[in-house]
CSV table of C-alpha atoms in Angstrom, one decimal:
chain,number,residue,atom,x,y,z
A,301,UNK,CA,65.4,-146.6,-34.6
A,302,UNK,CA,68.0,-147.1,-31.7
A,303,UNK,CA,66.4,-148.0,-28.0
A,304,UNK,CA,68.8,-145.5,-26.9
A,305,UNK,CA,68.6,-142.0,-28.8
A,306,UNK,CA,71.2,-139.4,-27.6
A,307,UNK,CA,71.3,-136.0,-28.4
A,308,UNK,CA,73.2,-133.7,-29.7
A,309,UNK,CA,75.9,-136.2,-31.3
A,310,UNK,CA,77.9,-133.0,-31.0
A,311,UNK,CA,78.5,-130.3,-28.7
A,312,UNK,CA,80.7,-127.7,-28.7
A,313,UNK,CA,80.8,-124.6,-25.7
A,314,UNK,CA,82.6,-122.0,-24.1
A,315,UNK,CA,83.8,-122.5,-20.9
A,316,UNK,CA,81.2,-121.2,-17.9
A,317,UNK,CA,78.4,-122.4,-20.3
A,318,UNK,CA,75.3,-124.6,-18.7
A,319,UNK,CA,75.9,-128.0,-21.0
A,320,UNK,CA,72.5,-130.5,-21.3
A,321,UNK,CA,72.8,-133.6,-23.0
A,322,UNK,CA,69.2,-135.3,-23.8
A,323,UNK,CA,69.2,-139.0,-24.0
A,324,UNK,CA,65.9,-140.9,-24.9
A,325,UNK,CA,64.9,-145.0,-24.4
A,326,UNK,CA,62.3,-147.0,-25.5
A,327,UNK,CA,63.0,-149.9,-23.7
A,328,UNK,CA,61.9,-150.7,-20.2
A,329,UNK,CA,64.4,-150.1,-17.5
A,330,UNK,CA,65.4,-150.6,-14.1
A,331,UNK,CA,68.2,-148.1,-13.7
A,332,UNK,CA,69.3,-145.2,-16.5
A,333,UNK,CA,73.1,-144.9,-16.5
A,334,UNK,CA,75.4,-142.0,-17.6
A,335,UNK,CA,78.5,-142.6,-18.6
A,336,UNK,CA,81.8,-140.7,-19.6
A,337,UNK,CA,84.8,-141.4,-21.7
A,338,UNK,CA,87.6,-139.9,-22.2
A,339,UNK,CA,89.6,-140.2,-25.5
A,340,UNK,CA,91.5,-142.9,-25.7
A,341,UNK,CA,90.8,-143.5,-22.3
A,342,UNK,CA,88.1,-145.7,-20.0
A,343,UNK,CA,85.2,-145.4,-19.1
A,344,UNK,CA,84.1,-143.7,-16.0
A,345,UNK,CA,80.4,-144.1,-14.3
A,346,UNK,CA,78.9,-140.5,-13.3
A,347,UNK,CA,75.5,-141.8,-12.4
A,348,UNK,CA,73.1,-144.5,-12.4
A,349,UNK,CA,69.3,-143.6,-11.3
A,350,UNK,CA,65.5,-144.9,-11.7
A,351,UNK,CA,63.7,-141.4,-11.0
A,352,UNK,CA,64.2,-138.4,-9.5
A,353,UNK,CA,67.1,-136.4,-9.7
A,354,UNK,CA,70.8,-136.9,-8.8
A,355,UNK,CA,74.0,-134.6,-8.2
A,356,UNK,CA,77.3,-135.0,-7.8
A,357,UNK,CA,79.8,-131.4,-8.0
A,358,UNK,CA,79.0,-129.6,-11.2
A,359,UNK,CA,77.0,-132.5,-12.2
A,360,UNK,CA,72.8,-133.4,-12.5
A,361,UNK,CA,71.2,-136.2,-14.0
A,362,UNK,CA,67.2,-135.8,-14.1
A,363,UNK,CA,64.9,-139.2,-15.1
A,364,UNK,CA,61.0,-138.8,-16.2
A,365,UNK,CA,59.9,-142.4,-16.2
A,366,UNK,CA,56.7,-141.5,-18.0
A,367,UNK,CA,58.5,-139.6,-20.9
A,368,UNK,CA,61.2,-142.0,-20.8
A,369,UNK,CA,63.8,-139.2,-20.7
A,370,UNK,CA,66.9,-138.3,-19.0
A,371,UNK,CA,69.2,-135.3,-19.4
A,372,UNK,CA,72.8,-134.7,-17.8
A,373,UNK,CA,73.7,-131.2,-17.1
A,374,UNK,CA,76.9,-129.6,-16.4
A,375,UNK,CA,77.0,-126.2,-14.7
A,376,UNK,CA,79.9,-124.1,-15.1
A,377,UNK,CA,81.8,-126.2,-17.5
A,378,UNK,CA,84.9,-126.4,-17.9
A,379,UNK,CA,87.4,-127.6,-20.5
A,380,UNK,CA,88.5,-130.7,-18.4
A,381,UNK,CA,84.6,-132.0,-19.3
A,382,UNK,CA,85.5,-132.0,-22.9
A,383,UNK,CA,84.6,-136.1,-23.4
A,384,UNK,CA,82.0,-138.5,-24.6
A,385,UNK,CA,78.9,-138.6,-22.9
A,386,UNK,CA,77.3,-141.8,-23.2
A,387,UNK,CA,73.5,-142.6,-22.1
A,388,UNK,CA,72.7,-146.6,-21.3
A,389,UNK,CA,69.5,-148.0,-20.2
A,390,UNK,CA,69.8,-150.9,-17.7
A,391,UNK,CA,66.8,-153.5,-18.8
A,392,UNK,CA,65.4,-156.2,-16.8
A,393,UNK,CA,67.3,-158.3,-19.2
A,394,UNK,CA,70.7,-156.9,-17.0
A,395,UNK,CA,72.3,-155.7,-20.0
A,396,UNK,CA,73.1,-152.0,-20.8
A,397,UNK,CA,71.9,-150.9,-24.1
A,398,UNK,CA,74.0,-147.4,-24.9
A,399,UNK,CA,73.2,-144.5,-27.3
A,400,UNK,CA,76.1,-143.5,-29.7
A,401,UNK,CA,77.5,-140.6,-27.3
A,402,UNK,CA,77.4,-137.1,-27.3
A,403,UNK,CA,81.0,-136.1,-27.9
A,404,UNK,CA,81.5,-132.5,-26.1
A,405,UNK,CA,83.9,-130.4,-26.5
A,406,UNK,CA,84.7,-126.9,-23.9
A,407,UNK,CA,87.4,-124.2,-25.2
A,408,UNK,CA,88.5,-121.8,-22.6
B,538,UNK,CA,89.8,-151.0,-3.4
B,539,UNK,CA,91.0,-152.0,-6.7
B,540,UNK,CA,88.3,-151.1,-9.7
B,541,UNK,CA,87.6,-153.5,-12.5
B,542,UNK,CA,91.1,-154.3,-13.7
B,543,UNK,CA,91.8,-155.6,-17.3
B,544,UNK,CA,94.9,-156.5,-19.6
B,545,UNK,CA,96.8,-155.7,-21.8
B,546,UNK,CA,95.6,-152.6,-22.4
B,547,UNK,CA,97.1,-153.2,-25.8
B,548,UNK,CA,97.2,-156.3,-27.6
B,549,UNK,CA,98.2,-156.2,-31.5
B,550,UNK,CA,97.8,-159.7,-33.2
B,551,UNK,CA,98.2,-160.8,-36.8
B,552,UNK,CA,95.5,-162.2,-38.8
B,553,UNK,CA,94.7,-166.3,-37.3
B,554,UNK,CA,96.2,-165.4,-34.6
B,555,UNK,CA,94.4,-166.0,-31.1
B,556,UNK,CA,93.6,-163.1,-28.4
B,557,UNK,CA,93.1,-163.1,-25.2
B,558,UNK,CA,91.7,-160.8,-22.4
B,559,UNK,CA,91.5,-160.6,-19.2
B,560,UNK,CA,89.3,-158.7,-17.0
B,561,UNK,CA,89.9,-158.9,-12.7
B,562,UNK,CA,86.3,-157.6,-11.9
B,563,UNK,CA,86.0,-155.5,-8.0
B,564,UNK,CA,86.5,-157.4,-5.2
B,565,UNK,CA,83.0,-159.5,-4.6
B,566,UNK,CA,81.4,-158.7,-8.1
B,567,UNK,CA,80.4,-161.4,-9.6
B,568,UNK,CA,78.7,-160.2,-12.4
B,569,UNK,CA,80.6,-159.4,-15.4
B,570,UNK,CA,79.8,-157.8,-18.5
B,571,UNK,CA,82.3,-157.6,-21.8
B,572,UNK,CA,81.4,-154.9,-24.6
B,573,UNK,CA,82.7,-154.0,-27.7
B,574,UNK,CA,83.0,-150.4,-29.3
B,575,UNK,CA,84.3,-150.3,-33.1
B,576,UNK,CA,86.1,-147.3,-34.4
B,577,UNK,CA,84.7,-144.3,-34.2
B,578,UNK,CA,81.1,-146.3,-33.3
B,579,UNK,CA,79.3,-146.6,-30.1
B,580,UNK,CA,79.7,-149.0,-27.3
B,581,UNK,CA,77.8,-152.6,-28.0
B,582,UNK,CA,76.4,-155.6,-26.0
B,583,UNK,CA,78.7,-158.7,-26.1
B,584,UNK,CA,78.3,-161.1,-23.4
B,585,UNK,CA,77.2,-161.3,-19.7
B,586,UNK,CA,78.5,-164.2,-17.7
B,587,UNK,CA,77.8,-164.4,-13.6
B,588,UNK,CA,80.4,-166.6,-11.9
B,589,UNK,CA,81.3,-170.0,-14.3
B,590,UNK,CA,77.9,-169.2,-16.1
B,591,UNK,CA,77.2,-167.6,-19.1
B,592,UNK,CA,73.8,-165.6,-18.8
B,593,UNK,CA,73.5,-163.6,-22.1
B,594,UNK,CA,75.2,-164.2,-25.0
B,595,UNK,CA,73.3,-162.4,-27.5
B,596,UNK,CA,76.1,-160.0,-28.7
B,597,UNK,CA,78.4,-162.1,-29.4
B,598,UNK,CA,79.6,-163.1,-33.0
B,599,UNK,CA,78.9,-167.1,-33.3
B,600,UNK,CA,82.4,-168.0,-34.3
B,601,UNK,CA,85.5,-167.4,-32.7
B,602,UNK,CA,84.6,-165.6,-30.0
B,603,UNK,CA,84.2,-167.4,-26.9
B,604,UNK,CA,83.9,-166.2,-23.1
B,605,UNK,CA,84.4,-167.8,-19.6
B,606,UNK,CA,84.7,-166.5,-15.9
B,607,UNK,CA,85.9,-169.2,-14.2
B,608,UNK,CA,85.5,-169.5,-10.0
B,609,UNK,CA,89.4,-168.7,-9.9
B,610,UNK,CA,90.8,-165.7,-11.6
B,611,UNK,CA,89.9,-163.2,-14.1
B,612,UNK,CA,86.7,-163.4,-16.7
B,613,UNK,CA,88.5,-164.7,-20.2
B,614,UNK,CA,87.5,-163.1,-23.3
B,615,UNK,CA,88.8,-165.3,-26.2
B,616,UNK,CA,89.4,-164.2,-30.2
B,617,UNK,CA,90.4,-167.2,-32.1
B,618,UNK,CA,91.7,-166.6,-35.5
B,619,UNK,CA,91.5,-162.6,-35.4
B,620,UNK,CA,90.2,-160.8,-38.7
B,621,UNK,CA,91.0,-157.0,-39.2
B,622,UNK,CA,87.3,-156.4,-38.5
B,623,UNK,CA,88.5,-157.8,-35.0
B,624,UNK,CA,89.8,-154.7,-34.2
B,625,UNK,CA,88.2,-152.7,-31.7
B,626,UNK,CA,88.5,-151.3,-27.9
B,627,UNK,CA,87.2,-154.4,-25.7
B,628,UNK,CA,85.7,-153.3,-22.2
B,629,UNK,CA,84.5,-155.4,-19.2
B,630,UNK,CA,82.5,-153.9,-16.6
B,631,UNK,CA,81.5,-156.0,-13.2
B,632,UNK,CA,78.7,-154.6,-10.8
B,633,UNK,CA,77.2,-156.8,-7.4
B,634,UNK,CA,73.8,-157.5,-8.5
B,635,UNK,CA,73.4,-156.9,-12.8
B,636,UNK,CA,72.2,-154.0,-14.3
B,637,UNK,CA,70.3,-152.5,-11.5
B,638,UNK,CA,73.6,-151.8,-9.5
B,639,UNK,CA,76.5,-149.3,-10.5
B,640,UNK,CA,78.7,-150.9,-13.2
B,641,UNK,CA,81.9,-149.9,-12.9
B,642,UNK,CA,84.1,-150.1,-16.2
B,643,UNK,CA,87.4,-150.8,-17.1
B,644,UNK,CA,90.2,-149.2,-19.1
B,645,UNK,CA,89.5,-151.4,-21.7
B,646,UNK,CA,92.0,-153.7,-23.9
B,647,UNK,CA,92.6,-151.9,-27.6
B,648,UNK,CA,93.3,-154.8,-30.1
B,649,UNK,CA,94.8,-153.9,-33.2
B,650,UNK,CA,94.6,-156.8,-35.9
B,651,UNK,CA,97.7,-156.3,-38.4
């Protein structure tokens, strides 16, 4: 069993749809980061957070510490989201451990 | 502000040949991180190295692959005698104090062993 469990591995939605992406750890952490890629492209930090909640534009990223669980969520999406999502817990060991990505895909 | 800089983008190599890539981290990072992601696989640990010292080193294969970040210039990631398995998109990252800061990634290097 990964330390980092994403899902789904797939997504596929029309634009204006409310996205969630689930990512799971079993590790302990100091800081959950979400990450997006592009393809072919880099890698591009949306957020990094220890509890709570964050937003930035169309974006959230919730943490439950006890449950060990984070989500991303996009409102309003849009075709220009269409990337990999990628989940990575930050240890105490100050190395990122990454689930596999959710690849998501928005059609207009 | 320059972000996390890091050449060639792409670097083809025949087998036994020797690669090298270079990651310029953000101005005043001095924590640097280099990962690996396969074809079609996620991304994977290889090496953390803070300023002239390597911290972590667990992800990285035991042969041929060696790693430096010097007190001058950019954090060296080194491929001596490059296999087709070698070939893989190579990303550094750099942050101000480890994991529990922002990481901030770079475009990544896309070696293609022929």
């Amino acid at each position: 069993k990964n330390e980092v469990e994403q899902s789904p591995q797939n997504l596929t939605a029309q634009e204006g749809e409310f996205i969630t992406i689930n990512c799971s750890y079993s590790v302990g952490i100091s800081a959950l980061h979400w990450l997006q890629q592009h393809p072919g492209g880099g890698i591009v930090s949306l957020f990094m957070l220890s509890s709570g909640k964050k937003k930035h534009g169309r974006l959230i990223a919730t943490i439950n510490i006890q449950e060990k669980h984070s989500s991303l969520h996009i409102t309003a999406s849009h075709p220009r989201d269409s990337a990999v999502y990628i989940c990575a817990a930050g240890g105490n060991t100050d190395k990122l451990i990454f689930g596999t990505g959710t690849r998501l895909q928005v059609f207009p | 502000n320059a972000g996390v800089m890091q050449n060639p983008r792409h670097l083809v190599r025949r087998r036994g040949q020797e690669a090298r890539l270079r990651c310029s981290p953000v101005k005043g990072h001095s924590h640097v991180y280099w990962y690996r992601q396969l074809p079609e696989e996620g991304l994977k640990f290889m090496v953390y190295l803070q300023k002239e010292n390597i911290i972590d080193e667990s992800g990285m294969p035991k042969e041929r692959f060696s790693a430096e970040f010097p007190k001058e210039g950019p954090s060296i990631l080194r491929i001596q005698q490059v296999v087709r398995g070698d070939s893989a998109a190579y990303f550094c990252a750099s942050s101000s104090h480890g994991a529990r800061t922002e990481a901030f990634f770079g475009q990544g290097t896309r070696l293609t062993v022929v």
